[in-house]
Amino acid sequence: IGAIELPQDNNQWPDLMKILLENVTSTDNSHLKIATLTAIGYICESIDPIILAPQSGAILTAVVSGAKKEEPNQDVRKAAVDALYNSLEFIRDNFEREGERNYIMQIVCEATQSSDVNVQVAAFECLVRIMQIYYDKMRFYMEKALFGLTVLGMKNDDERVALQAVEFWSTVCDEEIELANEALEASEVGETPDRLSHNFAKAALPEILPVLLWLLTKQDEDADEDDWNVSMAAGTCLSLLAQCVEDAIVAPVIPFVESHIRNADWRYREAAIMAFGSILEGPDHRLLANLVNQALPVLIDMMKDNSAQVKDTTAWTLGRVSDLLIECIKPDDHLQSLVSALVLGLRDSPRIVSNCCWALMSLSDQFGSRETPSPTYSLSPYFEGIISALMETTERSTNESNSRTSAYECISTLVQGAALDCFPTIQKLTVTILDRLDVTIQAANQIVGSDERLAHSELQSNLCNVLTSIIRKLKKEVIPFADRIMTTLLSLFTSATKHSTTLEDGFLAVGAITTAVEADFVRYLDAFAPFLYAALANHEEYALCSIAVGLIGDICRALQEASLPYCDTFMNMLLQMLQSPILNRNTKPAVLSCFGDIALAIGGKFEVYLEVVMMVLAQASTMRTAKDANYEMIDYVMALREGILEAYVGIVQGLKSGEKAELLLRYIEQIFGFLGMTWNDPDRSEIIVRSMIGLIGDLAEAFQNGQIKQWFGVEFVGAALKEGRTNRSLPNGTREVTRWAKEMVKLASQ
Amino acid sequence: KTSPLQIKGKVETQEERRKRALEEQKKRRRDLNTHARNLALFKPEDFSSE
């Protein structure tokens, strides 16, 4: 209530803080003190510090007095340390003053030594937060106290204390990784960074690393994947430490790995592999290459370990190697044994399955190509075997640890990266996937209960996702399967509920089909249109709506002028979406782009829609960001402008191809007004600059006889073309489009 | 917080699938626009006049 009342004009509860502060200083009632300190903490956390600025000194004094070691009641002390935690942003001004900062730090450090574990945990939580907010001011305290306190804290018998002490060092690493990135970015543009790293992690490495490695061996045998314990915290911290100190971590970790990887106790074997896997990101690849080469045969062999935990971590480490150090995997030397080990893992427990899938996906991403497929690739000899093992895994009845979804995801990824000599396997897979989809459709009526419905929907999504990857990969070679695919998808849409994500994934598969069969898609459109229209009208489901809008674009690109009979309905539904009070606004930019897709497809026939669309675009152009707008709003306005630009590009190109460009003459001022306003907005994105240059070129190309040449002399046109030519950070294709636009502008300005 | 092993797992979520589809549609739109521009830049008559 205080957080609502205090910020009101004329503070609606003027004596609240006075009462609370009196409670803390003048009562012996410890329950009252605890409740009051909690309330003070919540208020300080919730409101703008400026509102209570005049009382901030008194508030801090009250909180700190409760947290002092002289406070006899440890419950009161814990409440005071918690209140201090919640007030850490609030007391920013106090923290800026050295004297006050020293005092606060002294109180928190003393609290870590309390006899009460709850106070210790709260104090370490405070230190973690202080490190996050006030890293720049921590050098003195690190040298004097924090370093020693946290190393001791990590060794504390109570896991809650140890967890916070490890978290402290994870936070230090997080901050220093961020600072290193900032320094790199600054040096790339020849500037000095605003903030400097104190390199605490590097300085502390000899002290904290042995403790972290020791903590890795403190696994909980029955830990669930959702649990969090000290060995997991240590693994995360070690991985951050490796990214932070880079090469320096390698030499001290390797002896631990070597001495424990063959240990009789599974805890030590698992810890050794976890340590090895954790340091694979950060150090120089040249430093790691030899080590990984030596380790690979050992790791592959350990996929047969008798401990599930060891196999789990081994599979994860193999995934890390495949993801981060692919150059260490020599196809002739390692691939056969590696793939065999991972395929064997696919028959193991669900967690191991998920990690093996991740490793296989990394191998596919690294060796395969999503673009033009090569005739063959390193995974070709194993492709059919891997797919077959994965399909076997997906036949399990449960999706524990996301294993079934991971296996389908893995199949998708393998298909995306496959080479031409894998196509026969992919074609066989197509039939199996369609058979499985058909079975799920037939089973749809027998589902009882929401859990079963969710699992069924997820399975259908997985299958659709694989199908989409197959269609995109096979391109024209999917045509012989197109009738069967569309028949299955249409049955799927008939059986799916209005709210299921299956519809979304099914629509994505249809989108892929349109691109593969192109104009032939007209054969399916009458049967598919009712489902598309229903999705476009389903404004509550904005994600489905977005995909449906994208599908209109796909259909128009595929059918070109043959999409004309459907355009009246498309246009009406798109315009309704723009007026909808329910539809999520993030769908609206895609609707605008879609007008461009329609115009491009039907060319001069777009004339009938021109007036209304230009009016809509003019309205959308009035959307601006306020000075204090948040990032979300800025992103939205930028997306809207991108959509407007795509619409104009489609319309200009479409009308030009239909020899109706002169219809645009009455809108030239509107278009250039929008371009000028967008150019002058400092928030304009690089994509927007590229699109703007393209549109300027399209307009110049459409009016080559000098009809609008005065507009090409406007200052921003020259500035945009110059930017496109000289700014190397602009996205791919900008230089080409600029070269073209310049040529067109030159011709149109004569 | 979850196990470091789980953090590294990689399953494409629905939202990522949507984003990827949207990106691919954008790319196809851009490719088509670029194609039209290339046709304009290298008109058939330009080739015949050479």
Tab-separated table of N, CA and C in Angstrom, chain A residues 288-374:
chain	number	residue	atom	x	y	z
A	288	LEU	N	43.641	-25.664	-26.776
A	288	LEU	CA	42.759	-26.777	-26.424
A	288	LEU	C	42.857	-27.953	-27.398
A	289	ALA	N	43.259	-27.648	-28.652
A	289	ALA	CA	43.162	-28.652	-29.713
A	289	ALA	C	43.839	-29.967	-29.343
A	290	ASN	N	45.067	-29.875	-28.874
A	290	ASN	CA	45.819	-31.082	-28.565
A	290	ASN	C	45.163	-31.866	-27.425
A	291	LEU	N	44.693	-31.120	-26.440
A	291	LEU	CA	44.050	-31.764	-25.288
A	291	LEU	C	42.778	-32.491	-25.714
A	292	VAL	N	41.992	-31.811	-26.566
A	292	VAL	CA	40.737	-32.411	-27.024
A	292	VAL	C	41.042	-33.657	-27.850
A	293	ASN	N	42.079	-33.570	-28.676
A	293	ASN	CA	42.488	-34.728	-29.474
A	293	ASN	C	42.799	-35.933	-28.612
A	294	GLN	N	43.515	-35.681	-27.532
A	294	GLN	CA	43.860	-36.787	-26.617
A	294	GLN	C	42.621	-37.286	-25.867
A	295	ALA	N	41.752	-36.344	-25.538
A	295	ALA	CA	40.599	-36.710	-24.690
A	295	ALA	C	39.509	-37.444	-25.456
A	296	LEU	N	39.391	-37.151	-26.766
A	296	LEU	CA	38.246	-37.686	-27.522
A	296	LEU	C	38.086	-39.207	-27.408
A	297	PRO	N	39.148	-39.998	-27.646
A	297	PRO	CA	38.960	-41.455	-27.531
A	297	PRO	C	38.522	-41.876	-26.125
A	298	VAL	N	39.057	-41.183	-25.113
A	298	VAL	CA	38.688	-41.514	-23.726
A	298	VAL	C	37.209	-41.196	-23.495
A	299	LEU	N	36.805	-40.009	-23.955
A	299	LEU	CA	35.406	-39.593	-23.764
A	299	LEU	C	34.460	-40.548	-24.497
A	300	ILE	N	34.816	-40.878	-25.725
A	300	ILE	CA	33.956	-41.771	-26.515
A	300	ILE	C	33.789	-43.101	-25.774
A	301	ASP	N	34.895	-43.577	-25.202
A	301	ASP	CA	34.863	-44.822	-24.450
A	301	ASP	C	33.983	-44.703	-23.199
A	302	MET	N	33.978	-43.509	-22.617
A	302	MET	CA	33.220	-43.327	-21.372
A	302	MET	C	31.714	-43.241	-21.590
A	303	MET	N	31.299	-43.210	-22.835
A	303	MET	CA	29.860	-43.308	-23.101
A	303	MET	C	29.336	-44.694	-22.722
A	304	LYS	N	30.286	-45.617	-22.416
A	304	LYS	CA	29.861	-46.956	-21.969
A	304	LYS	C	30.031	-47.107	-20.458
A	305	ASP	N	30.299	-46.015	-19.750
A	305	ASP	CA	30.512	-46.060	-18.293
A	305	ASP	C	29.280	-46.673	-17.602
A	306	ASN	N	29.519	-47.260	-16.438
A	306	ASN	CA	28.354	-47.851	-15.762
A	306	ASN	C	27.554	-46.840	-14.935
A	307	SER	N	28.050	-45.612	-14.861
A	307	SER	CA	27.289	-44.592	-14.127
A	307	SER	C	26.504	-43.720	-15.107
A	308	ALA	N	25.192	-43.565	-14.833
A	308	ALA	CA	24.349	-42.742	-15.715
A	308	ALA	C	24.818	-41.287	-15.695
A	309	GLN	N	25.230	-40.808	-14.499
A	309	GLN	CA	25.679	-39.409	-14.390
A	309	GLN	C	26.922	-39.174	-15.239
A	310	VAL	N	27.839	-40.144	-15.216
A	310	VAL	CA	29.071	-39.992	-15.999
A	310	VAL	C	28.733	-39.960	-17.494
A	311	LYS	N	27.827	-40.847	-17.922
A	311	LYS	CA	27.459	-40.880	-19.337
A	311	LYS	C	26.759	-39.574	-19.751
A	312	ASP	N	25.916	-39.075	-18.852
A	312	ASP	CA	25.183	-37.842	-19.117
A	312	ASP	C	26.163	-36.690	-19.381
A	313	THR	N	27.122	-36.537	-18.459
A	313	THR	CA	28.087	-35.438	-18.578
A	313	THR	C	29.016	-35.662	-19.772
A	314	THR	N	29.338	-36.937	-20.058
A	314	THR	CA	30.188	-37.228	-21.219
A	314	THR	C	29.477	-36.814	-22.507
A	315	ALA	N	28.190	-37.156	-22.604
A	315	ALA	CA	27.422	-36.794	-23.806
A	315	ALA	C	27.388	-35.274	-23.962
A	316	TRP	N	27.215	-34.568	-22.843
A	316	TRP	CA	27.197	-33.101	-22.877
A	316	TRP	C	28.554	-32.557	-23.346
A	317	THR	N	29.634	-33.165	-22.833
A	317	THR	CA	30.973	-32.701	-23.206
A	317	THR	C	31.239	-32.968	-24.694
A	318	LEU	N	30.790	-34.120	-25.187
A	318	LEU	CA	30.954	-34.403	-26.617
A	318	LEU	C	30.166	-33.375	-27.450
A	319	GLY	N	29.010	-32.982	-26.935
A	319	GLY	CA	28.223	-31.938	-27.601
A	319	GLY	C	28.981	-30.619	-27.616
A	320	ARG	N	29.633	-30.305	-26.478
A	320	ARG	CA	30.423	-29.059	-26.399
A	320	ARG	C	31.579	-29.102	-27.398
A	321	VAL	N	32.246	-30.246	-27.485
A	321	VAL	CA	33.371	-30.369	-28.428
A	321	VAL	C	32.845	-30.152	-29.851
A	322	SER	N	31.718	-30.812	-30.183
A	322	SER	CA	31.164	-30.693	-31.537
A	322	SER	C	30.732	-29.263	-31.831
A	323	ASP	N	30.240	-28.593	-30.798
A	323	ASP	CA	29.714	-27.243	-30.985
A	323	ASP	C	30.847	-26.211	-31.069
A	324	LEU	N	31.851	-26.390	-30.186
A	324	LEU	CA	32.847	-25.323	-30.033
A	324	LEU	C	34.179	-25.603	-30.718
A	325	LEU	N	34.524	-26.889	-30.867
A	325	LEU	CA	35.868	-27.208	-31.365
A	325	LEU	C	35.809	-28.260	-32.468
A	326	ILE	N	34.949	-28.008	-33.432
A	326	ILE	CA	34.710	-28.999	-34.474
A	326	ILE	C	35.997	-29.373	-35.211
A	327	GLU	N	36.940	-28.417	-35.277
A	327	GLU	CA	38.173	-28.704	-36.024
A	327	GLU	C	38.973	-29.833	-35.384
A	328	CYS	N	38.659	-30.150	-34.116
A	328	CYS	CA	39.366	-31.250	-33.442
A	328	CYS	C	38.802	-32.608	-33.843
A	329	ILE	N	37.596	-32.611	-34.416
A	329	ILE	CA	37.000	-33.896	-34.794
A	329	ILE	C	37.409	-34.202	-36.237
A	330	LYS	N	38.319	-35.139	-36.365
A	330	LYS	CA	38.813	-35.501	-37.705
A	330	LYS	C	37.905	-36.618	-38.240
A	331	PRO	N	37.202	-36.335	-39.360
A	331	PRO	CA	36.235	-37.331	-39.853
A	331	PRO	C	36.839	-38.731	-39.972
A	332	ASP	N	38.063	-38.825	-40.485
A	332	ASP	CA	38.640	-40.168	-40.695
A	332	ASP	C	39.033	-40.845	-39.378
A	333	ASP	N	39.451	-40.045	-38.402
A	333	ASP	CA	39.955	-40.634	-37.154
A	333	ASP	C	38.856	-40.847	-36.101
A	334	HIS	N	37.972	-39.868	-35.980
A	334	HIS	CA	37.065	-39.879	-34.831
A	334	HIS	C	35.598	-40.135	-35.137
A	335	LEU	N	35.177	-39.762	-36.356
A	335	LEU	CA	33.738	-39.662	-36.577
A	335	LEU	C	33.000	-40.993	-36.384
A	336	GLN	N	33.591	-42.075	-36.884
A	336	GLN	CA	32.875	-43.349	-36.775
A	336	GLN	C	32.640	-43.734	-35.305
A	337	SER	N	33.707	-43.660	-34.510
A	337	SER	CA	33.545	-44.058	-33.104
A	337	SER	C	32.665	-43.061	-32.344
A	338	LEU	N	32.793	-41.772	-32.703
A	338	LEU	CA	31.971	-40.761	-32.031
A	338	LEU	C	30.486	-40.977	-32.336
A	339	VAL	N	30.167	-41.134	-33.615
A	339	VAL	CA	28.764	-41.328	-33.991
A	339	VAL	C	28.228	-42.623	-33.365
A	340	SER	N	29.050	-43.686	-33.373
A	340	SER	CA	28.589	-44.955	-32.768
A	340	SER	C	28.262	-44.754	-31.295
A	341	ALA	N	29.130	-44.014	-30.596
A	341	ALA	CA	28.897	-43.788	-29.161
A	341	ALA	C	27.618	-42.991	-28.936
A	342	LEU	N	27.415	-41.980	-29.769
A	342	LEU	CA	26.220	-41.141	-29.600
A	342	LEU	C	24.949	-41.922	-29.955
A	343	VAL	N	25.027	-42.746	-30.990
A	343	VAL	CA	23.862	-43.552	-31.374
A	343	VAL	C	23.538	-44.554	-30.267
A	344	LEU	N	24.590	-45.086	-29.648
A	344	LEU	CA	24.385	-45.997	-28.517
A	344	LEU	C	23.673	-45.250	-27.377
A	345	GLY	N	24.085	-43.999	-27.173
A	345	GLY	CA	23.470	-43.165	-26.131
A	345	GLY	C	21.990	-42.925	-26.383
A	346	LEU	N	21.579	-42.966	-27.643
A	346	LEU	CA	20.158	-42.742	-27.963
A	346	LEU	C	19.267	-43.844	-27.392
A	347	ARG	N	19.888	-44.988	-27.019
A	347	ARG	CA	19.087	-46.083	-26.430
A	347	ARG	C	19.096	-45.993	-24.904
A	348	ASP	N	19.770	-44.963	-24.369
A	348	ASP	CA	19.962	-44.869	-22.918
A	348	ASP	C	18.832	-44.067	-22.249
A	349	SER	N	19.120	-43.587	-21.043
A	349	SER	CA	18.084	-42.872	-20.284
A	349	SER	C	17.743	-41.542	-20.962
A	350	PRO	N	16.564	-40.970	-20.668
A	350	PRO	CA	16.114	-39.764	-21.375
A	350	PRO	C	17.107	-38.599	-21.351
A	351	ARG	N	17.763	-38.381	-20.193
A	351	ARG	CA	18.699	-37.241	-20.131
A	351	ARG	C	19.866	-37.461	-21.072
A	352	ILE	N	20.345	-38.696	-21.134
A	352	ILE	CA	21.471	-39.000	-22.026
A	352	ILE	C	21.024	-38.845	-23.479
A	353	VAL	N	19.788	-39.258	-23.762
A	353	VAL	CA	19.251	-39.094	-25.121
A	353	VAL	C	19.303	-37.626	-25.528
A	354	SER	N	18.827	-36.738	-24.642
A	354	SER	CA	18.789	-35.312	-24.988
A	354	SER	C	20.189	-34.777	-25.285
A	355	ASN	N	21.158	-35.156	-24.452
A	355	ASN	CA	22.512	-34.653	-24.685
A	355	ASN	C	23.148	-35.258	-25.940
A	356	CYS	N	22.852	-36.533	-26.235
A	356	CYS	CA	23.362	-37.144	-27.477
A	356	CYS	C	22.750	-36.439	-28.691
A	357	CYS	N	21.469	-36.102	-28.589
A	357	CYS	CA	20.812	-35.385	-29.698
A	357	CYS	C	21.494	-34.043	-29.929
A	358	TRP	N	21.795	-33.363	-28.814
A	358	TRP	CA	22.451	-32.050	-28.946
A	358	TRP	C	23.809	-32.208	-29.629
A	359	ALA	N	24.551	-33.255	-29.245
A	359	ALA	CA	25.865	-33.487	-29.857
A	359	ALA	C	25.703	-33.765	-31.360
A	360	LEU	N	24.721	-34.600	-31.709
A	360	LEU	CA	24.501	-34.915	-33.135
A	360	LEU	C	24.068	-33.669	-33.917
A	361	MET	N	23.250	-32.826	-33.267
A	361	MET	CA	22.825	-31.584	-33.934
A	361	MET	C	24.023	-30.683	-34.197
A	362	SER	N	24.934	-30.628	-33.224
A	362	SER	CA	26.126	-29.797	-33.412
A	362	SER	C	26.968	-30.336	-34.562
A	363	LEU	N	27.105	-31.677	-34.623
A	363	LEU	CA	27.875	-32.272	-35.720
A	363	LEU	C	27.242	-31.915	-37.066
A	364	SER	N	25.902	-31.993	-37.115
A	364	SER	CA	25.210	-31.677	-38.365
A	364	SER	C	25.404	-30.206	-38.738
A	365	ASP	N	25.261	-29.321	-37.732
A	365	ASP	CA	25.439	-27.887	-38.002
A	365	ASP	C	26.848	-27.601	-38.511
A	366	GLN	N	27.820	-28.329	-37.952
A	366	GLN	CA	29.211	-28.013	-38.289
A	366	GLN	C	29.637	-28.641	-39.618
A	367	PHE	N	29.206	-29.874	-39.876
A	367	PHE	CA	29.663	-30.539	-41.101
A	367	PHE	C	28.719	-30.295	-42.282
A	368	GLY	N	27.427	-30.028	-41.981
A	368	GLY	CA	26.435	-29.912	-43.055
A	368	GLY	C	26.279	-28.493	-43.564
A	369	SER	N	25.378	-28.344	-44.537
A	369	SER	CA	25.109	-27.011	-45.081
A	369	SER	C	23.609	-26.857	-45.273
A	370	ARG	N	23.084	-25.756	-44.721
A	370	ARG	CA	21.636	-25.515	-44.844
A	370	ARG	C	21.293	-24.906	-46.201
A	371	GLU	N	22.283	-24.315	-46.843
A	371	GLU	CA	22.002	-23.668	-48.140
A	371	GLU	C	22.073	-24.734	-49.237
A	372	THR	N	22.811	-24.456	-50.307
A	372	THR	CA	22.885	-25.424	-51.400
A	372	THR	C	23.591	-26.695	-50.927
A	373	PRO	N	22.915	-27.843	-51.013
A	373	PRO	CA	23.565	-29.054	-50.497
A	373	PRO	C	24.730	-29.509	-51.384
A	374	SER	N	25.782	-29.993	-50.727
A	374	SER	CA	26.919	-30.520	-51.490
A	374	SER	C	26.595	-31.963	-51.900
